[in-house]
Amino acid sequence: MKLIRLSILALLLLTSCGDSLIPHGKMSKIIADIYVSDRYVFSDHDLMRGADTSHLYGPIIKKYGYDTEDFVRTIGYYVERPAKLKTIYANAKLILQAELASANAQVARKRSLDSLFAEIEIRFAQIADSKIEDSHSRAIRWIYFPAKTQKWSSAVPDSTAIRYDAPVSAWWWSNNMKTIQKPFNQYEKNRSTIHSPRKLRPDSERLPLH
């Protein structure tokens, strides 16, 4: 009887302990966030001197709906189960690798855009304030150099408006939305009239209907 009571008590303790443990997935995310915070703090000497891990880690854990006691309890639980703890850290590593790949892609994209902006700026440095005949180049200037485009209270279709042609004016839209199309008959190779016979001739081989 005593053994049964001890077994029931142990089962209840394990159940209550399991309810307070942080799940695997969230635990991996918390560890990944903690690692990023550590790297950020320890990369700055002033931040490192005044860093308090209790204040640093608390908000991270709270973001996932837990407190530091839950985190410590969960770590203590998995320390005795190294295989499961290793899985949690491996998943945290995968999360960090994915975030690093995303950050590298954003940096590469920004560098590519910066390089493009520099090339465009060099290209339009001399002609940004002059007339550009090509509508595509005018559109690029308007997109990348809006400050160098003339501001209009009302668009006037004169030479000055053409010089500072931009999609902000009605003049630009009327100029660039036109469809230049020739009449269809101009594309015909032979425009001569085809005359039909005045009177249909009967076919001698056809049998009469009566």
PDB file of C-alpha atoms in Angstrom:
ATOM      1  CA  MET A   1       0.000   0.000   0.000  1.00  0.00           C
ATOM      2  CA  LYS A   2       2.822   2.325   0.908  1.00  0.00           C
ATOM      3  CA  LEU A   3       4.548   1.502  -2.361  1.00  0.00           C
ATOM      4  CA  ILE A   4       1.393   2.355  -4.310  1.00  0.00           C
ATOM      5  CA  ARG A   5       1.107   5.725  -2.546  1.00  0.00           C
ATOM      6  CA  LEU A   6       4.734   6.533  -3.316  1.00  0.00           C
ATOM      7  CA  SER A   7       4.200   5.585  -6.950  1.00  0.00           C
ATOM      8  CA  ILE A   8       1.130   7.825  -7.220  1.00  0.00           C
ATOM      9  CA  LEU A   9       2.992  10.715  -5.538  1.00  0.00           C
ATOM     10  CA  ALA A  10       5.943  10.315  -7.898  1.00  0.00           C
ATOM     11  CA  LEU A  11       3.590  10.261 -10.883  1.00  0.00           C
ATOM     12  CA  LEU A  12       1.880  13.458  -9.727  1.00  0.00           C
ATOM     13  CA  LEU A  13       5.231  15.174  -9.236  1.00  0.00           C
ATOM     14  CA  LEU A  14       6.378  14.180 -12.704  1.00  0.00           C
ATOM     15  CA  THR A  15       3.105  15.397 -14.220  1.00  0.00           C
ATOM     16  CA  SER A  16       3.297  18.779 -12.477  1.00  0.00           C
ATOM     17  CA  CYS A  17       6.945  19.099 -13.441  1.00  0.00           C
ATOM     18  CA  GLY A  18       6.159  18.309 -17.077  1.00  0.00           C
ATOM     19  CA  ASP A  19       3.430  20.955 -17.169  1.00  0.00           C
ATOM     20  CA  SER A  20       5.900  23.655 -16.069  1.00  0.00           C
ATOM     21  CA  LEU A  21       8.592  22.676 -18.563  1.00  0.00           C
ATOM     22  CA  ILE A  22       9.140  24.792 -21.644  1.00  0.00           C
ATOM     23  CA  PRO A  23       8.412  22.808 -24.845  1.00  0.00           C
ATOM     24  CA  HIS A  24      11.280  21.773 -27.125  1.00  0.00           C
ATOM     25  CA  GLY A  25      10.460  24.204 -29.932  1.00  0.00           C
ATOM     26  CA  LYS A  26      10.147  27.272 -27.728  1.00  0.00           C
ATOM     27  CA  MET A  27      13.206  26.259 -25.750  1.00  0.00           C
ATOM     28  CA  SER A  28      15.283  26.192 -28.938  1.00  0.00           C
ATOM     29  CA  LYS A  29      13.988  29.644 -29.928  1.00  0.00           C
ATOM     30  CA  ILE A  30      14.750  31.057 -26.474  1.00  0.00           C
ATOM     31  CA  ILE A  31      18.305  29.691 -26.559  1.00  0.00           C
ATOM     32  CA  ALA A  32      18.803  31.115 -30.064  1.00  0.00           C
ATOM     33  CA  ASP A  33      17.583  34.561 -28.943  1.00  0.00           C
ATOM     34  CA  ILE A  34      19.800  34.433 -25.854  1.00  0.00           C
ATOM     35  CA  TYR A  35      22.811  33.621 -28.030  1.00  0.00           C
ATOM     36  CA  VAL A  36      22.099  36.593 -30.316  1.00  0.00           C
ATOM     37  CA  SER A  37      21.706  38.900 -27.299  1.00  0.00           C
ATOM     38  CA  ASP A  38      24.980  37.658 -25.829  1.00  0.00           C
ATOM     39  CA  ARG A  39      26.809  38.274 -29.084  1.00  0.00           C
ATOM     40  CA  TYR A  40      25.391  41.782 -29.303  1.00  0.00           C
ATOM     41  CA  VAL A  41      26.269  42.694 -25.714  1.00  0.00           C
ATOM     42  CA  PHE A  42      29.759  41.215 -25.754  1.00  0.00           C
ATOM     43  CA  SER A  43      30.578  42.948 -29.020  1.00  0.00           C
ATOM     44  CA  ASP A  44      30.390  46.293 -27.180  1.00  0.00           C
ATOM     45  CA  HIS A  45      32.763  46.815 -24.243  1.00  0.00           C
ATOM     46  CA  ASP A  46      30.551  49.394 -22.513  1.00  0.00           C
ATOM     47  CA  LEU A  47      27.493  47.167 -22.759  1.00  0.00           C
ATOM     48  CA  MET A  48      29.479  44.184 -21.512  1.00  0.00           C
ATOM     49  CA  ARG A  49      30.591  46.070 -18.382  1.00  0.00           C
ATOM     50  CA  GLY A  50      27.045  46.994 -17.403  1.00  0.00           C
ATOM     51  CA  ALA A  51      25.342  43.809 -18.573  1.00  0.00           C
ATOM     52  CA  ASP A  52      23.086  42.007 -16.113  1.00  0.00           C
ATOM     53  CA  THR A  53      21.976  38.636 -17.418  1.00  0.00           C
ATOM     54  CA  SER A  54      18.922  38.598 -15.155  1.00  0.00           C
ATOM     55  CA  HIS A  55      17.664  41.738 -16.892  1.00  0.00           C
ATOM     56  CA  LEU A  56      18.918  40.636 -20.289  1.00  0.00           C
ATOM     57  CA  TYR A  57      17.450  37.143 -20.421  1.00  0.00           C
ATOM     58  CA  GLY A  58      14.216  37.830 -18.531  1.00  0.00           C
ATOM     59  CA  PRO A  59      12.464  39.777 -21.330  1.00  0.00           C
ATOM     60  CA  ILE A  60      13.534  37.166 -23.891  1.00  0.00           C
ATOM     61  CA  ILE A  61      12.018  34.328 -21.873  1.00  0.00           C
ATOM     62  CA  LYS A  62       8.929  36.398 -21.086  1.00  0.00           C
ATOM     63  CA  LYS A  63       8.370  36.983 -24.802  1.00  0.00           C
ATOM     64  CA  TYR A  64       7.545  33.284 -25.105  1.00  0.00           C
ATOM     65  CA  GLY A  65       5.212  33.294 -22.091  1.00  0.00           C
ATOM     66  CA  TYR A  66       7.582  31.975 -19.402  1.00  0.00           C
ATOM     67  CA  ASP A  67       9.813  33.313 -16.637  1.00  0.00           C
ATOM     68  CA  THR A  68      13.397  32.656 -15.561  1.00  0.00           C
ATOM     69  CA  GLU A  69      12.282  30.029 -13.037  1.00  0.00           C
ATOM     70  CA  ASP A  70      10.622  28.041 -15.811  1.00  0.00           C
ATOM     71  CA  PHE A  71      13.788  28.322 -17.883  1.00  0.00           C
ATOM     72  CA  VAL A  72      16.084  27.189 -15.057  1.00  0.00           C
ATOM     73  CA  ARG A  73      13.719  24.332 -14.201  1.00  0.00           C
ATOM     74  CA  THR A  74      13.630  23.207 -17.833  1.00  0.00           C
ATOM     75  CA  ILE A  75      17.420  23.351 -18.167  1.00  0.00           C
ATOM     76  CA  GLY A  76      17.745  21.337 -14.954  1.00  0.00           C
ATOM     77  CA  TYR A  77      15.326  18.756 -16.293  1.00  0.00           C
ATOM     78  CA  TYR A  78      17.169  18.311 -19.593  1.00  0.00           C
ATOM     79  CA  VAL A  79      20.657  18.324 -18.060  1.00  0.00           C
ATOM     80  CA  GLU A  80      19.789  14.879 -16.764  1.00  0.00           C
ATOM     81  CA  ARG A  81      18.673  13.937 -20.289  1.00  0.00           C
ATOM     82  CA  PRO A  82      21.658  14.985 -22.434  1.00  0.00           C
ATOM     83  CA  ALA A  83      20.336  13.463 -25.660  1.00  0.00           C
ATOM     84  CA  LYS A  84      17.189  15.623 -25.539  1.00  0.00           C
ATOM     85  CA  LEU A  85      19.200  18.680 -24.492  1.00  0.00           C
ATOM     86  CA  LYS A  86      21.517  18.110 -27.449  1.00  0.00           C
ATOM     87  CA  THR A  87      18.498  18.060 -29.768  1.00  0.00           C
ATOM     88  CA  ILE A  88      17.277  21.380 -28.353  1.00  0.00           C
ATOM     89  CA  TYR A  89      20.671  23.004 -28.931  1.00  0.00           C
ATOM     90  CA  ALA A  90      20.910  21.496 -32.424  1.00  0.00           C
ATOM     91  CA  ASN A  91      17.538  23.038 -33.324  1.00  0.00           C
ATOM     92  CA  ALA A  92      18.677  26.363 -31.866  1.00  0.00           C
ATOM     93  CA  LYS A  93      21.733  26.171 -34.122  1.00  0.00           C
ATOM     94  CA  LEU A  94      19.504  25.594 -37.160  1.00  0.00           C
ATOM     95  CA  ILE A  95      17.434  28.642 -36.207  1.00  0.00           C
ATOM     96  CA  LEU A  96      20.586  30.771 -35.955  1.00  0.00           C
ATOM     97  CA  GLN A  97      21.894  29.494 -39.283  1.00  0.00           C
ATOM     98  CA  ALA A  98      18.598  30.365 -40.990  1.00  0.00           C
ATOM     99  CA  GLU A  99      18.632  33.859 -39.470  1.00  0.00           C
ATOM    100  CA  LEU A 100      22.258  34.321 -40.544  1.00  0.00           C
ATOM    101  CA  ALA A 101      21.430  33.291 -44.115  1.00  0.00           C
ATOM    102  CA  SER A 102      18.509  35.731 -44.167  1.00  0.00           C
ATOM    103  CA  ALA A 103      20.695  38.543 -42.795  1.00  0.00           C
ATOM    104  CA  ASN A 104      23.422  37.824 -45.361  1.00  0.00           C
ATOM    105  CA  ALA A 105      20.837  37.918 -48.156  1.00  0.00           C
ATOM    106  CA  GLN A 106      19.570  41.296 -46.945  1.00  0.00           C
ATOM    107  CA  VAL A 107      23.121  42.668 -46.743  1.00  0.00           C
ATOM    108  CA  ALA A 108      23.886  41.400 -50.256  1.00  0.00           C
ATOM    109  CA  ARG A 109      20.674  42.963 -51.568  1.00  0.00           C
ATOM    110  CA  LYS A 110      21.490  46.300 -49.935  1.00  0.00           C
ATOM    111  CA  ARG A 111      25.002  46.256 -51.373  1.00  0.00           C
ATOM    112  CA  SER A 112      23.596  45.476 -54.798  1.00  0.00           C
ATOM    113  CA  LEU A 113      21.143  48.368 -54.514  1.00  0.00           C
ATOM    114  CA  ASP A 114      23.886  50.709 -53.285  1.00  0.00           C
ATOM    115  CA  SER A 115      26.015  49.711 -56.264  1.00  0.00           C
ATOM    116  CA  LEU A 116      23.073  50.291 -58.597  1.00  0.00           C
ATOM    117  CA  PHE A 117      22.347  53.697 -57.061  1.00  0.00           C
ATOM    118  CA  ALA A 118      25.997  54.704 -57.434  1.00  0.00           C
ATOM    119  CA  GLU A 119      26.011  53.674 -61.096  1.00  0.00           C
ATOM    120  CA  ILE A 120      22.776  55.532 -61.780  1.00  0.00           C
ATOM    121  CA  GLU A 121      24.023  58.609 -59.953  1.00  0.00           C
ATOM    122  CA  ILE A 122      27.192  58.666 -62.065  1.00  0.00           C
ATOM    123  CA  ARG A 123      25.138  58.186 -65.214  1.00  0.00           C
ATOM    124  CA  PHE A 124      22.742  61.012 -64.451  1.00  0.00           C
ATOM    125  CA  ALA A 125      25.189  63.355 -62.718  1.00  0.00           C
ATOM    126  CA  GLN A 126      25.665  65.486 -65.825  1.00  0.00           C
ATOM    127  CA  ILE A 127      22.189  65.220 -67.299  1.00  0.00           C
ATOM    128  CA  ALA A 128      19.973  65.239 -64.210  1.00  0.00           C
ATOM    129  CA  ASP A 129      19.137  68.917 -64.739  1.00  0.00           C
ATOM    130  CA  SER A 130      18.925  68.798 -68.516  1.00  0.00           C
ATOM    131  CA  LYS A 131      16.465  67.426 -70.996  1.00  0.00           C
ATOM    132  CA  ILE A 132      16.448  63.638 -71.407  1.00  0.00           C
ATOM    133  CA  GLU A 133      14.943  62.449 -74.652  1.00  0.00           C
ATOM    134  CA  ASP A 134      14.502  58.822 -73.604  1.00  0.00           C
ATOM    135  CA  SER A 135      11.309  58.317 -71.578  1.00  0.00           C
ATOM    136  CA  HIS A 136      12.805  55.249 -69.837  1.00  0.00           C
ATOM    137  CA  SER A 137      15.760  57.314 -68.610  1.00  0.00           C
ATOM    138  CA  ARG A 138      13.410  60.085 -67.499  1.00  0.00           C
ATOM    139  CA  ALA A 139      11.424  57.546 -65.473  1.00  0.00           C
ATOM    140  CA  ILE A 140      14.628  56.256 -63.836  1.00  0.00           C
ATOM    141  CA  ARG A 141      15.617  59.810 -62.953  1.00  0.00           C
ATOM    142  CA  TRP A 142      12.201  60.437 -61.467  1.00  0.00           C
ATOM    143  CA  ILE A 143      12.387  57.223 -59.361  1.00  0.00           C
ATOM    144  CA  TYR A 144      15.943  57.600 -58.061  1.00  0.00           C
ATOM    145  CA  PHE A 145      16.305  61.393 -58.034  1.00  0.00           C
ATOM    146  CA  PRO A 146      12.871  62.786 -57.105  1.00  0.00           C
ATOM    147  CA  ALA A 147      14.506  65.843 -55.508  1.00  0.00           C
ATOM    148  CA  LYS A 148      15.991  66.821 -58.873  1.00  0.00           C
ATOM    149  CA  THR A 149      12.645  66.705 -60.613  1.00  0.00           C
ATOM    150  CA  GLN A 150      10.829  69.981 -61.083  1.00  0.00           C
ATOM    151  CA  LYS A 151       7.859  70.416 -58.746  1.00  0.00           C
ATOM    152  CA  TRP A 152       4.708  71.669 -60.442  1.00  0.00           C
ATOM    153  CA  SER A 153       1.592  73.221 -58.992  1.00  0.00           C
ATOM    154  CA  SER A 154       0.000  72.723 -62.392  1.00  0.00           C
ATOM    155  CA  ALA A 155       1.474  70.975 -65.388  1.00  0.00           C
ATOM    156  CA  VAL A 156       1.938  73.144 -68.484  1.00  0.00           C
ATOM    157  CA  PRO A 157       2.758  71.412 -71.783  1.00  0.00           C
ATOM    158  CA  ASP A 158       5.622  73.673 -72.809  1.00  0.00           C
ATOM    159  CA  SER A 159       9.336  73.119 -73.372  1.00  0.00           C
ATOM    160  CA  THR A 160      10.100  73.479 -69.659  1.00  0.00           C
ATOM    161  CA  ALA A 161       7.575  70.794 -68.767  1.00  0.00           C
ATOM    162  CA  ILE A 162       9.145  68.450 -71.291  1.00  0.00           C
ATOM    163  CA  ARG A 163      12.593  69.191 -69.886  1.00  0.00           C
ATOM    164  CA  TYR A 164      11.521  68.163 -66.395  1.00  0.00           C
ATOM    165  CA  ASP A 165       9.166  65.478 -67.610  1.00  0.00           C
ATOM    166  CA  ALA A 166       8.037  63.265 -64.706  1.00  0.00           C
ATOM    167  CA  PRO A 167       5.128  60.902 -63.945  1.00  0.00           C
ATOM    168  CA  VAL A 168       3.801  63.403 -61.403  1.00  0.00           C
ATOM    169  CA  SER A 169       2.393  65.551 -64.200  1.00  0.00           C
ATOM    170  CA  ALA A 170      -0.531  64.962 -66.533  1.00  0.00           C
ATOM    171  CA  TRP A 171       1.751  65.940 -69.399  1.00  0.00           C
ATOM    172  CA  TRP A 172       3.929  62.882 -68.767  1.00  0.00           C
ATOM    173  CA  TRP A 173       0.976  60.508 -68.798  1.00  0.00           C
ATOM    174  CA  SER A 174      -0.491  61.973 -71.968  1.00  0.00           C
ATOM    175  CA  ASN A 175       2.905  61.632 -73.649  1.00  0.00           C
ATOM    176  CA  ASN A 176       3.779  58.127 -72.530  1.00  0.00           C
ATOM    177  CA  MET A 177       0.414  56.376 -72.499  1.00  0.00           C
ATOM    178  CA  LYS A 178      -0.289  56.924 -76.197  1.00  0.00           C
ATOM    179  CA  THR A 179      -0.401  53.852 -78.404  1.00  0.00           C
ATOM    180  CA  ILE A 180       1.062  54.603 -81.791  1.00  0.00           C
ATOM    181  CA  GLN A 181      -0.636  52.251 -84.220  1.00  0.00           C
ATOM    182  CA  LYS A 182      -0.950  52.374 -87.974  1.00  0.00           C
ATOM    183  CA  PRO A 183      -4.190  51.484 -89.729  1.00  0.00           C
ATOM    184  CA  PHE A 184      -4.481  47.791 -90.462  1.00  0.00           C
ATOM    185  CA  ASN A 185      -4.672  48.226 -94.239  1.00  0.00           C
ATOM    186  CA  GLN A 186      -1.148  49.678 -94.235  1.00  0.00           C
ATOM    187  CA  TYR A 187       0.177  46.285 -93.195  1.00  0.00           C
ATOM    188  CA  GLU A 188      -1.442  44.507 -96.158  1.00  0.00           C
ATOM    189  CA  LYS A 189       0.950  43.608 -98.931  1.00  0.00           C
ATOM    190  CA  ASN A 190      -1.758  43.587-101.596  1.00  0.00           C
ATOM    191  CA  ARG A 191      -4.413  46.240-101.226  1.00  0.00           C
ATOM    192  CA  SER A 192      -5.993  45.726-104.641  1.00  0.00           C
ATOM    193  CA  THR A 193      -9.716  45.055-104.742  1.00  0.00           C
ATOM    194  CA  ILE A 194     -10.801  41.486-105.388  1.00  0.00           C
ATOM    195  CA  HIS A 195     -13.777  41.538-107.782  1.00  0.00           C
ATOM    196  CA  SER A 196     -16.367  38.790-107.647  1.00  0.00           C
ATOM    197  CA  PRO A 197     -17.921  37.464-110.898  1.00  0.00           C
ATOM    198  CA  ARG A 198     -21.091  39.283-111.920  1.00  0.00           C
ATOM    199  CA  LYS A 199     -23.032  36.093-112.730  1.00  0.00           C
ATOM    200  CA  LEU A 200     -22.522  32.618-111.369  1.00  0.00           C
ATOM    201  CA  ARG A 201     -22.108  29.987-114.049  1.00  0.00           C
ATOM    202  CA  PRO A 202     -24.009  26.690-113.582  1.00  0.00           C
ATOM    203  CA  ASP A 203     -22.007  23.543-113.187  1.00  0.00           C
ATOM    204  CA  SER A 204     -22.698  21.197-116.084  1.00  0.00           C
ATOM    205  CA  GLU A 205     -21.915  18.122-114.039  1.00  0.00           C
ATOM    206  CA  ARG A 206     -24.543  18.837-111.404  1.00  0.00           C
ATOM    207  CA  LEU A 207     -27.817  16.902-111.673  1.00  0.00           C
ATOM    208  CA  PRO A 208     -31.074  18.811-111.834  1.00  0.00           C
ATOM    209  CA  LEU A 209     -33.207  18.759-108.710  1.00  0.00           C
ATOM    210  CA  HIS A 210     -36.412  17.785-110.636  1.00  0.00           C
TER     211      HIS A 210
END
